[in-house]
Amino acid sequence: MRLSLFILSNLDAILKEWEDFAGTLAPLEDAGRIELRDHATEVLKVIATDLATPQEESESIAKSKGLAPVAGTDTAAEVHAAARMASGLNSDQVMAEFRALRSSVLRLWTRDTAVSTADEIDDMVRFNEAIDQAQSESMARYTKLLRDAQSLFLAILGHDVRSPLGAVSMGAQVLLQDQTLPAKVLKVGLRIFNSTKRVDEIVRDLLDFSTSHLGDGIPIDPYTVDLAEICQNVVEETRTFHPDRNIELVSEGNLVGTWDGPRLAQAFANLISNAVQHGNRESTILVAIDGCQSNVLFEVSNDADVIPQAKLRTLFDPVKSFAIRPPGERTRSRVQNLGLGLYVVKEIVKAHNGEISVCSTKETGVKFSVSLPRITPQRRNGDD
């Protein structure tokens, strides 16, 4: 009997084994039959339909590479993942369900049918492809839901932190304005105020990181600005906070265009701060912005240790960058920051239809390069 027909003819037996296995998973120990079976019937019917549909070799190869046609609506496997997350299953348990389903179907089928013909062997291969496809769809949806939930949590946390942080900043400013206080108190007040500014920058990056995952990236509001002025202000501010570091600025060409000024100032500041933190303290940080070409080129160069190629690939992804660190570097005392700043830079540049790259060699040090087109979509209404 062909496998597609066997699945449809033996749904109850297959579903009974699915149900029995699901009942062994801790979150579903007390679940009823409907919750245990969930969308298993729909998943099996989709697989049976796929097996009964003629398939070219090119289509099989495409599936094996994850290039199967994208469904216009949520698939049964995707809906199943959402339901299982709501039931409290973790990703390993959802994966285990599909492994158990694969085993159950093949075991029941081979018990009933002596697999020997080319068509039957092809059925087995295609069944495994279909299970892999369903598993991939289910895990992709589970991962997305989990990432969205984590991003929402971080967004809420960031907003909640800003209220008490604002109160601390306001208190520090009140102290600084009272010139009758001793110099020691004013010095402490200045430290508190500077620290609140730094924390506010971290919270801002955290909010940008979380909201960019929940929507279509970082929103921007482009209007006519002069990047020479913006860059000069950012460099001067960095010099104020790091008077011991030598930061040189080279600016040339036409640097007027339509961009989100505050967002690009944030991106420039993050790149320069990154150079301050990771560059050799005795070396000069060179900031260059060039408007002589069709695109504006912004670069930050500094002398620093060579960054391994593996780390360069994940430099703008804080989650992956943290994951590949050796366990000894993940301790609180060894982690200076989570790299949110570089992620935010990448998203701001992306929102402007620009490009960012980084190179690191022993001869040239570390150089970040940002290329920005002069015209950004969605200019502010009424801007000239």
PDB file of N, CA, C and O in Angstrom, residues 156-229:
ATOM      1  N   ILE A 156       9.214  46.604  27.362  1.00  0.00           N
ATOM      2  CA  ILE A 156       8.502  47.010  28.586  1.00  0.00           C
ATOM      3  C   ILE A 156       9.503  47.344  29.685  1.00  0.00           C
ATOM      4  O   ILE A 156       9.359  48.339  30.412  1.00  0.00           O
ATOM      5  N   LEU A 157      10.538  46.516  29.810  1.00  0.00           N
ATOM      6  CA  LEU A 157      11.567  46.758  30.826  1.00  0.00           C
ATOM      7  C   LEU A 157      12.245  48.102  30.591  1.00  0.00           C
ATOM      8  O   LEU A 157      12.446  48.885  31.528  1.00  0.00           O
ATOM      9  N   GLY A 158      12.587  48.382  29.327  1.00  0.00           N
ATOM     10  CA  GLY A 158      13.241  49.647  29.012  1.00  0.00           C
ATOM     11  C   GLY A 158      12.381  50.849  29.367  1.00  0.00           C
ATOM     12  O   GLY A 158      12.869  51.830  29.933  1.00  0.00           O
ATOM     13  N   HIS A 159      11.096  50.776  29.042  1.00  0.00           N
ATOM     14  CA  HIS A 159      10.189  51.877  29.380  1.00  0.00           C
ATOM     15  C   HIS A 159      10.045  52.040  30.889  1.00  0.00           C
ATOM     16  O   HIS A 159       9.994  53.164  31.407  1.00  0.00           O
ATOM     17  N   ASP A 160       9.994  50.925  31.604  1.00  0.00           N
ATOM     18  CA  ASP A 160       9.840  50.998  33.057  1.00  0.00           C
ATOM     19  C   ASP A 160      11.076  51.598  33.726  1.00  0.00           C
ATOM     20  O   ASP A 160      10.975  52.291  34.738  1.00  0.00           O
ATOM     21  N   VAL A 161      12.251  51.343  33.166  1.00  0.00           N
ATOM     22  CA  VAL A 161      13.488  51.853  33.754  1.00  0.00           C
ATOM     23  C   VAL A 161      13.598  53.365  33.578  1.00  0.00           C
ATOM     24  O   VAL A 161      14.159  54.061  34.439  1.00  0.00           O
ATOM     25  N   ARG A 162      13.029  53.888  32.500  1.00  0.00           N
ATOM     26  CA  ARG A 162      13.213  55.308  32.195  1.00  0.00           C
ATOM     27  C   ARG A 162      12.573  56.235  33.231  1.00  0.00           C
ATOM     28  O   ARG A 162      13.076  57.333  33.468  1.00  0.00           O
ATOM     29  N   SER A 163      11.488  55.822  33.843  1.00  0.00           N
ATOM     30  CA  SER A 163      10.827  56.689  34.825  1.00  0.00           C
ATOM     31  C   SER A 163      11.708  56.945  36.048  1.00  0.00           C
ATOM     32  O   SER A 163      11.979  58.112  36.387  1.00  0.00           O
ATOM     33  N   PRO A 164      12.185  55.905  36.759  1.00  0.00           N
ATOM     34  CA  PRO A 164      13.073  56.186  37.894  1.00  0.00           C
ATOM     35  C   PRO A 164      14.400  56.809  37.458  1.00  0.00           C
ATOM     36  O   PRO A 164      14.982  57.602  38.192  1.00  0.00           O
ATOM     37  N   LEU A 165      14.870  56.466  36.257  1.00  0.00           N
ATOM     38  CA  LEU A 165      16.109  57.056  35.765  1.00  0.00           C
ATOM     39  C   LEU A 165      15.950  58.555  35.571  1.00  0.00           C
ATOM     40  O   LEU A 165      16.852  59.341  35.891  1.00  0.00           O
ATOM     41  N   GLY A 166      14.799  58.978  35.067  1.00  0.00           N
ATOM     42  CA  GLY A 166      14.536  60.409  34.899  1.00  0.00           C
ATOM     43  C   GLY A 166      14.529  61.138  36.225  1.00  0.00           C
ATOM     44  O   GLY A 166      15.018  62.283  36.323  1.00  0.00           O
ATOM     45  N   ALA A 167      13.997  60.484  37.254  1.00  0.00           N
ATOM     46  CA  ALA A 167      13.965  61.101  38.581  1.00  0.00           C
ATOM     47  C   ALA A 167      15.383  61.276  39.132  1.00  0.00           C
ATOM     48  O   ALA A 167      15.712  62.313  39.725  1.00  0.00           O
ATOM     49  N   VAL A 168      16.242  60.275  38.929  1.00  0.00           N
ATOM     50  CA  VAL A 168      17.629  60.368  39.390  1.00  0.00           C
ATOM     51  C   VAL A 168      18.361  61.487  38.651  1.00  0.00           C
ATOM     52  O   VAL A 168      19.097  62.278  39.254  1.00  0.00           O
ATOM     53  N   SER A 169      18.151  61.573  37.333  1.00  0.00           N
ATOM     54  CA  SER A 169      18.791  62.621  36.543  1.00  0.00           C
ATOM     55  C   SER A 169      18.335  64.002  36.994  1.00  0.00           C
ATOM     56  O   SER A 169      19.157  64.928  37.116  1.00  0.00           O
ATOM     57  N   MET A 170      17.039  64.137  37.243  1.00  0.00           N
ATOM     58  CA  MET A 170      16.514  65.427  37.693  1.00  0.00           C
ATOM     59  C   MET A 170      17.101  65.816  39.042  1.00  0.00           C
ATOM     60  O   MET A 170      17.480  66.977  39.265  1.00  0.00           O
ATOM     61  N   GLY A 171      17.242  64.833  39.932  1.00  0.00           N
ATOM     62  CA  GLY A 171      17.833  65.117  41.238  1.00  0.00           C
ATOM     63  C   GLY A 171      19.276  65.564  41.124  1.00  0.00           C
ATOM     64  O   GLY A 171      19.716  66.481  41.833  1.00  0.00           O
ATOM     65  N   ALA A 172      20.031  64.931  40.217  1.00  0.00           N
ATOM     66  CA  ALA A 172      21.427  65.313  40.021  1.00  0.00           C
ATOM     67  C   ALA A 172      21.528  66.732  39.483  1.00  0.00           C
ATOM     68  O   ALA A 172      22.421  67.500  39.888  1.00  0.00           O
ATOM     69  N   GLN A 173      20.627  67.109  38.575  1.00  0.00           N
ATOM     70  CA  GLN A 173      20.652  68.465  38.017  1.00  0.00           C
ATOM     71  C   GLN A 173      20.332  69.505  39.086  1.00  0.00           C
ATOM     72  O   GLN A 173      20.902  70.607  39.089  1.00  0.00           O
ATOM     73  N   VAL A 174      19.425  69.174  39.996  1.00  0.00           N
ATOM     74  CA  VAL A 174      19.101  70.096  41.106  1.00  0.00           C
ATOM     75  C   VAL A 174      20.333  70.325  41.970  1.00  0.00           C
ATOM     76  O   VAL A 174      20.627  71.458  42.379  1.00  0.00           O
ATOM     77  N   LEU A 175      21.082  69.248  42.239  1.00  0.00           N
ATOM     78  CA  LEU A 175      22.306  69.390  43.033  1.00  0.00           C
ATOM     79  C   LEU A 175      23.319  70.282  42.310  1.00  0.00           C
ATOM     80  O   LEU A 175      23.956  71.148  42.931  1.00  0.00           O
ATOM     81  N   LEU A 176      23.472  70.096  41.020  1.00  0.00           N
ATOM     82  CA  LEU A 176      24.464  70.855  40.260  1.00  0.00           C
ATOM     83  C   LEU A 176      24.124  72.338  40.178  1.00  0.00           C
ATOM     84  O   LEU A 176      25.006  73.187  40.049  1.00  0.00           O
ATOM     85  N   GLN A 177      22.854  72.671  40.263  1.00  0.00           N
ATOM     86  CA  GLN A 177      22.422  74.072  40.171  1.00  0.00           C
ATOM     87  C   GLN A 177      22.544  74.818  41.493  1.00  0.00           C
ATOM     88  O   GLN A 177      22.436  76.042  41.534  1.00  0.00           O
ATOM     89  N   ASP A 178      22.761  74.072  42.576  1.00  0.00           N
ATOM     90  CA  ASP A 178      22.897  74.701  43.896  1.00  0.00           C
ATOM     91  C   ASP A 178      24.379  74.945  44.181  1.00  0.00           C
ATOM     92  O   ASP A 178      25.107  74.072  44.640  1.00  0.00           O
ATOM     93  N   GLN A 179      24.842  76.147  43.871  1.00  0.00           N
ATOM     94  CA  GLN A 179      26.255  76.472  44.026  1.00  0.00           C
ATOM     95  C   GLN A 179      26.672  76.672  45.475  1.00  0.00           C
ATOM     96  O   GLN A 179      27.853  76.916  45.764  1.00  0.00           O
ATOM     97  N   THR A 180      25.723  76.609  46.420  1.00  0.00           N
ATOM     98  CA  THR A 180      26.073  76.741  47.841  1.00  0.00           C
ATOM     99  C   THR A 180      26.595  75.433  48.420  1.00  0.00           C
ATOM    100  O   THR A 180      27.129  75.410  49.528  1.00  0.00           O
ATOM    101  N   LEU A 181      26.442  74.352  47.671  1.00  0.00           N
ATOM    102  CA  LEU A 181      26.880  73.043  48.154  1.00  0.00           C
ATOM    103  C   LEU A 181      28.401  72.922  48.056  1.00  0.00           C
ATOM    104  O   LEU A 181      29.034  73.564  47.208  1.00  0.00           O
ATOM    105  N   PRO A 182      28.999  72.111  48.917  1.00  0.00           N
ATOM    106  CA  PRO A 182      30.461  71.908  48.870  1.00  0.00           C
ATOM    107  C   PRO A 182      30.890  71.316  47.531  1.00  0.00           C
ATOM    108  O   PRO A 182      30.120  70.643  46.846  1.00  0.00           O
ATOM    109  N   ALA A 183      32.139  71.550  47.148  1.00  0.00           N
ATOM    110  CA  ALA A 183      32.661  71.068  45.865  1.00  0.00           C
ATOM    111  C   ALA A 183      32.582  69.543  45.761  1.00  0.00           C
ATOM    112  O   ALA A 183      32.332  68.993  44.690  1.00  0.00           O
ATOM    113  N   LYS A 184      32.778  68.863  46.883  1.00  0.00           N
ATOM    114  CA  LYS A 184      32.726  67.398  46.878  1.00  0.00           C
ATOM    115  C   LYS A 184      31.336  66.897  46.495  1.00  0.00           C
ATOM    116  O   LYS A 184      31.186  65.937  45.735  1.00  0.00           O
ATOM    117  N   VAL A 185      30.301  67.568  47.020  1.00  0.00           N
ATOM    118  CA  VAL A 185      28.919  67.180  46.713  1.00  0.00           C
ATOM    119  C   VAL A 185      28.623  67.448  45.237  1.00  0.00           C
ATOM    120  O   VAL A 185      27.987  66.631  44.562  1.00  0.00           O
ATOM    121  N   LEU A 186      29.082  68.602  44.730  1.00  0.00           N
ATOM    122  CA  LEU A 186      28.856  68.931  43.320  1.00  0.00           C
ATOM    123  C   LEU A 186      29.560  67.926  42.399  1.00  0.00           C
ATOM    124  O   LEU A 186      29.038  67.565  41.340  1.00  0.00           O
ATOM    125  N   LYS A 187      30.739  67.481  42.834  1.00  0.00           N
ATOM    126  CA  LYS A 187      31.473  66.491  42.036  1.00  0.00           C
ATOM    127  C   LYS A 187      30.715  65.179  41.970  1.00  0.00           C
ATOM    128  O   LYS A 187      30.609  64.549  40.900  1.00  0.00           O
ATOM    129  N   VAL A 188      30.136  64.767  43.115  1.00  0.00           N
ATOM    130  CA  VAL A 188      29.327  63.544  43.135  1.00  0.00           C
ATOM    131  C   VAL A 188      28.074  63.731  42.284  1.00  0.00           C
ATOM    132  O   VAL A 188      27.672  62.818  41.542  1.00  0.00           O
ATOM    133  N   GLY A 189      27.464  64.913  42.360  1.00  0.00           N
ATOM    134  CA  GLY A 189      26.276  65.186  41.552  1.00  0.00           C
ATOM    135  C   GLY A 189      26.574  65.087  40.061  1.00  0.00           C
ATOM    136  O   GLY A 189      25.767  64.578  39.289  1.00  0.00           O
ATOM    137  N   LEU A 190      27.762  65.589  39.653  1.00  0.00           N
ATOM    138  CA  LEU A 190      28.143  65.519  38.246  1.00  0.00           C
ATOM    139  C   LEU A 190      28.348  64.067  37.807  1.00  0.00           C
ATOM    140  O   LEU A 190      27.954  63.686  36.701  1.00  0.00           O
ATOM    141  N   ARG A 191      28.939  63.272  38.681  1.00  0.00           N
ATOM    142  CA  ARG A 191      29.121  61.862  38.357  1.00  0.00           C
ATOM    143  C   ARG A 191      27.775  61.158  38.189  1.00  0.00           C
ATOM    144  O   ARG A 191      27.596  60.339  37.278  1.00  0.00           O
ATOM    145  N   ILE A 192      26.854  61.477  39.081  1.00  0.00           N
ATOM    146  CA  ILE A 192      25.514  60.867  38.980  1.00  0.00           C
ATOM    147  C   ILE A 192      24.840  61.269  37.676  1.00  0.00           C
ATOM    148  O   ILE A 192      24.259  60.429  36.980  1.00  0.00           O
ATOM    149  N   PHE A 193      24.938  62.558  37.337  1.00  0.00           N
ATOM    150  CA  PHE A 193      24.303  63.043  36.111  1.00  0.00           C
ATOM    151  C   PHE A 193      24.916  62.375  34.874  1.00  0.00           C
ATOM    152  O   PHE A 193      24.195  61.942  33.971  1.00  0.00           O
ATOM    153  N   ASN A 194      26.248  62.286  34.825  1.00  0.00           N
ATOM    154  CA  ASN A 194      26.906  61.639  33.688  1.00  0.00           C
ATOM    155  C   ASN A 194      26.553  60.159  33.602  1.00  0.00           C
ATOM    156  O   ASN A 194      26.383  59.614  32.510  1.00  0.00           O
ATOM    157  N   SER A 195      26.429  59.525  34.744  1.00  0.00           N
ATOM    158  CA  SER A 195      26.063  58.102  34.756  1.00  0.00           C
ATOM    159  C   SER A 195      24.638  57.893  34.263  1.00  0.00           C
ATOM    160  O   SER A 195      24.357  56.923  33.551  1.00  0.00           O
ATOM    161  N   THR A 196      23.735  58.807  34.624  1.00  0.00           N
ATOM    162  CA  THR A 196      22.359  58.661  34.147  1.00  0.00           C
ATOM    163  C   THR A 196      22.285  58.843  32.636  1.00  0.00           C
ATOM    164  O   THR A 196      21.483  58.188  31.967  1.00  0.00           O
ATOM    165  N   LYS A 197      23.130  59.721  32.094  1.00  0.00           N
ATOM    166  CA  LYS A 197      23.166  59.884  30.636  1.00  0.00           C
ATOM    167  C   LYS A 197      23.627  58.597  29.967  1.00  0.00           C
ATOM    168  O   LYS A 197      23.084  58.189  28.932  1.00  0.00           O
ATOM    169  N   ARG A 198      24.631  57.951  30.558  1.00  0.00           N
ATOM    170  CA  ARG A 198      25.139  56.703  29.997  1.00  0.00           C
ATOM    171  C   ARG A 198      24.080  55.597  30.084  1.00  0.00           C
ATOM    172  O   ARG A 198      23.873  54.847  29.122  1.00  0.00           O
ATOM    173  N   VAL A 199      23.407  55.525  31.214  1.00  0.00           N
ATOM    174  CA  VAL A 199      22.353  54.516  31.369  1.00  0.00           C
ATOM    175  C   VAL A 199      21.216  54.781  30.389  1.00  0.00           C
ATOM    176  O   VAL A 199      20.641  53.857  29.807  1.00  0.00           O
ATOM    177  N   ASP A 200      20.900  56.061  30.187  1.00  0.00           N
ATOM    178  CA  ASP A 200      19.839  56.405  29.239  1.00  0.00           C
ATOM    179  C   ASP A 200      20.219  55.967  27.822  1.00  0.00           C
ATOM    180  O   ASP A 200      19.353  55.507  27.062  1.00  0.00           O
ATOM    181  N   GLU A 201      21.489  56.078  27.462  1.00  0.00           N
ATOM    182  CA  GLU A 201      21.940  55.613  26.150  1.00  0.00           C
ATOM    183  C   GLU A 201      21.786  54.101  26.029  1.00  0.00           C
ATOM    184  O   GLU A 201      21.371  53.583  24.991  1.00  0.00           O
ATOM    185  N   ILE A 202      22.112  53.384  27.106  1.00  0.00           N
ATOM    186  CA  ILE A 202      21.969  51.929  27.102  1.00  0.00           C
ATOM    187  C   ILE A 202      20.503  51.536  26.968  1.00  0.00           C
ATOM    188  O   ILE A 202      20.149  50.635  26.197  1.00  0.00           O
ATOM    189  N   VAL A 203      19.638  52.222  27.718  1.00  0.00           N
ATOM    190  CA  VAL A 203      18.201  51.938  27.643  1.00  0.00           C
ATOM    191  C   VAL A 203      17.669  52.236  26.244  1.00  0.00           C
ATOM    192  O   VAL A 203      16.845  51.483  25.706  1.00  0.00           O
ATOM    193  N   ARG A 204      18.148  53.327  25.642  1.00  0.00           N
ATOM    194  CA  ARG A 204      17.717  53.678  24.283  1.00  0.00           C
ATOM    195  C   ARG A 204      18.105  52.581  23.292  1.00  0.00           C
ATOM    196  O   ARG A 204      17.298  52.183  22.444  1.00  0.00           O
ATOM    197  N   ASP A 205      19.345  52.076  23.420  1.00  0.00           N
ATOM    198  CA  ASP A 205      19.778  50.978  22.540  1.00  0.00           C
ATOM    199  C   ASP A 205      18.950  49.730  22.784  1.00  0.00           C
ATOM    200  O   ASP A 205      18.603  49.000  21.849  1.00  0.00           O
ATOM    201  N   LEU A 206      18.632  49.468  24.059  1.00  0.00           N
ATOM    202  CA  LEU A 206      17.822  48.298  24.395  1.00  0.00           C
ATOM    203  C   LEU A 206      16.431  48.402  23.783  1.00  0.00           C
ATOM    204  O   LEU A 206      15.902  47.434  23.223  1.00  0.00           O
ATOM    205  N   LEU A 207      15.837  49.602  23.843  1.00  0.00           N
ATOM    206  CA  LEU A 207      14.512  49.805  23.257  1.00  0.00           C
ATOM    207  C   LEU A 207      14.565  49.666  21.738  1.00  0.00           C
ATOM    208  O   LEU A 207      13.671  49.063  21.127  1.00  0.00           O
ATOM    209  N   ASP A 208      15.608  50.210  21.124  1.00  0.00           N
ATOM    210  CA  ASP A 208      15.744  50.079  19.670  1.00  0.00           C
ATOM    211  C   ASP A 208      15.927  48.618  19.270  1.00  0.00           C
ATOM    212  O   ASP A 208      15.377  48.160  18.265  1.00  0.00           O
ATOM    213  N   PHE A 209      16.708  47.884  20.059  1.00  0.00           N
ATOM    214  CA  PHE A 209      16.927  46.465  19.778  1.00  0.00           C
ATOM    215  C   PHE A 209      15.617  45.692  19.838  1.00  0.00           C
ATOM    216  O   PHE A 209      15.316  44.882  18.963  1.00  0.00           O
ATOM    217  N   SER A 210      14.824  45.949  20.865  1.00  0.00           N
ATOM    218  CA  SER A 210      13.579  45.193  21.047  1.00  0.00           C
ATOM    219  C   SER A 210      12.509  45.605  20.037  1.00  0.00           C
ATOM    220  O   SER A 210      11.870  44.749  19.421  1.00  0.00           O
ATOM    221  N   THR A 211      12.335  46.906  19.815  1.00  0.00           N
ATOM    222  CA  THR A 211      11.279  47.348  18.903  1.00  0.00           C
ATOM    223  C   THR A 211      11.590  47.013  17.455  1.00  0.00           C
ATOM    224  O   THR A 211      10.683  46.771  16.658  1.00  0.00           O
ATOM    225  N   SER A 212      12.883  46.957  17.092  1.00  0.00           N
ATOM    226  CA  SER A 212      13.230  46.613  15.708  1.00  0.00           C
ATOM    227  C   SER A 212      12.867  45.174  15.389  1.00  0.00           C
ATOM    228  O   SER A 212      12.598  44.829  14.234  1.00  0.00           O
ATOM    229  N   HIS A 213      12.838  44.303  16.399  1.00  0.00           N
ATOM    230  CA  HIS A 213      12.448  42.916  16.193  1.00  0.00           C
ATOM    231  C   HIS A 213      10.936  42.757  16.142  1.00  0.00           C
ATOM    232  O   HIS A 213      10.423  41.776  15.595  1.00  0.00           O
ATOM    233  N   LEU A 214      10.213  43.708  16.712  1.00  0.00           N
ATOM    234  CA  LEU A 214       8.750  43.605  16.745  1.00  0.00           C
ATOM    235  C   LEU A 214       8.098  44.185  15.504  1.00  0.00           C
ATOM    236  O   LEU A 214       6.976  43.834  15.168  1.00  0.00           O
ATOM    237  N   GLY A 215       8.784  45.072  14.806  1.00  0.00           N
ATOM    238  CA  GLY A 215       8.186  45.719  13.636  1.00  0.00           C
ATOM    239  C   GLY A 215       9.052  45.600  12.408  1.00  0.00           C
ATOM    240  O   GLY A 215       9.671  44.568  12.160  1.00  0.00           O
ATOM    241  N   ASP A 216       9.104  46.678  11.633  1.00  0.00           N
ATOM    242  CA  ASP A 216       9.866  46.687  10.382  1.00  0.00           C
ATOM    243  C   ASP A 216      11.170  47.447  10.539  1.00  0.00           C
ATOM    244  O   ASP A 216      11.554  48.257   9.698  1.00  0.00           O
ATOM    245  N   GLY A 217      11.866  47.214  11.626  1.00  0.00           N
ATOM    246  CA  GLY A 217      13.130  47.891  11.845  1.00  0.00           C
ATOM    247  C   GLY A 217      12.951  49.190  12.608  1.00  0.00           C
ATOM    248  O   GLY A 217      11.874  49.495  13.137  1.00  0.00           O
ATOM    249  N   ILE A 218      14.012  49.979  12.678  1.00  0.00           N
ATOM    250  CA  ILE A 218      13.991  51.244  13.406  1.00  0.00           C
ATOM    251  C   ILE A 218      13.329  52.323  12.557  1.00  0.00           C
ATOM    252  O   ILE A 218      13.740  52.558  11.424  1.00  0.00           O
ATOM    253  N   PRO A 219      12.293  52.991  13.082  1.00  0.00           N
ATOM    254  CA  PRO A 219      11.631  54.050  12.299  1.00  0.00           C
ATOM    255  C   PRO A 219      12.507  55.289  12.210  1.00  0.00           C
ATOM    256  O   PRO A 219      13.236  55.617  13.145  1.00  0.00           O
ATOM    257  N   ILE A 220      12.454  55.980  11.078  1.00  0.00           N
ATOM    258  CA  ILE A 220      13.234  57.203  10.896  1.00  0.00           C
ATOM    259  C   ILE A 220      12.331  58.314  10.379  1.00  0.00           C
ATOM    260  O   ILE A 220      11.270  58.066   9.815  1.00  0.00           O
ATOM    261  N   ASP A 221      12.789  59.560  10.574  1.00  0.00           N
ATOM    262  CA  ASP A 221      12.051  60.749  10.131  1.00  0.00           C
ATOM    263  C   ASP A 221      13.025  61.665   9.390  1.00  0.00           C
ATOM    264  O   ASP A 221      13.594  62.587   9.961  1.00  0.00           O
ATOM    265  N   PRO A 222      13.276  61.403   8.099  1.00  0.00           N
ATOM    266  CA  PRO A 222      14.288  62.159   7.358  1.00  0.00           C
ATOM    267  C   PRO A 222      13.854  63.591   7.045  1.00  0.00           C
ATOM    268  O   PRO A 222      12.681  63.853   6.770  1.00  0.00           O
ATOM    269  N   TYR A 223      14.789  64.502   7.085  1.00  0.00           N
ATOM    270  CA  TYR A 223      14.596  65.877   6.657  1.00  0.00           C
ATOM    271  C   TYR A 223      15.965  66.441   6.285  1.00  0.00           C
ATOM    272  O   TYR A 223      16.987  65.775   6.461  1.00  0.00           O
ATOM    273  N   THR A 224      16.012  67.642   5.746  1.00  0.00           N
ATOM    274  CA  THR A 224      17.276  68.207   5.279  1.00  0.00           C
ATOM    275  C   THR A 224      18.183  68.548   6.463  1.00  0.00           C
ATOM    276  O   THR A 224      17.820  69.348   7.329  1.00  0.00           O
ATOM    277  N   VAL A 225      19.360  67.929   6.486  1.00  0.00           N
ATOM    278  CA  VAL A 225      20.311  68.163   7.573  1.00  0.00           C
ATOM    279  C   VAL A 225      21.721  68.275   6.986  1.00  0.00           C
ATOM    280  O   VAL A 225      21.977  67.879   5.853  1.00  0.00           O
ATOM    281  N   ASP A 226      22.626  68.795   7.789  1.00  0.00           N
ATOM    282  CA  ASP A 226      24.036  68.903   7.424  1.00  0.00           C
ATOM    283  C   ASP A 226      24.813  67.915   8.289  1.00  0.00           C
ATOM    284  O   ASP A 226      24.964  68.116   9.497  1.00  0.00           O
ATOM    285  N   LEU A 227      25.317  66.859   7.674  1.00  0.00           N
ATOM    286  CA  LEU A 227      26.029  65.835   8.432  1.00  0.00           C
ATOM    287  C   LEU A 227      27.355  66.334   8.978  1.00  0.00           C
ATOM    288  O   LEU A 227      27.870  65.796   9.965  1.00  0.00           O
ATOM    289  N   ALA A 228      27.928  67.359   8.357  1.00  0.00           N
ATOM    290  CA  ALA A 228      29.181  67.926   8.876  1.00  0.00           C
ATOM    291  C   ALA A 228      28.958  68.499  10.275  1.00  0.00           C
ATOM    292  O   ALA A 228      29.752  68.267  11.196  1.00  0.00           O
ATOM    293  N   GLU A 229      27.855  69.222  10.428  1.00  0.00           N
ATOM    294  CA  GLU A 229      27.534  69.802  11.736  1.00  0.00           C
ATOM    295  C   GLU A 229      27.222  68.715  12.754  1.00  0.00           C
ATOM    296  O   GLU A 229      27.665  68.777  13.911  1.00  0.00           O
TER     297      GLU A 229
END
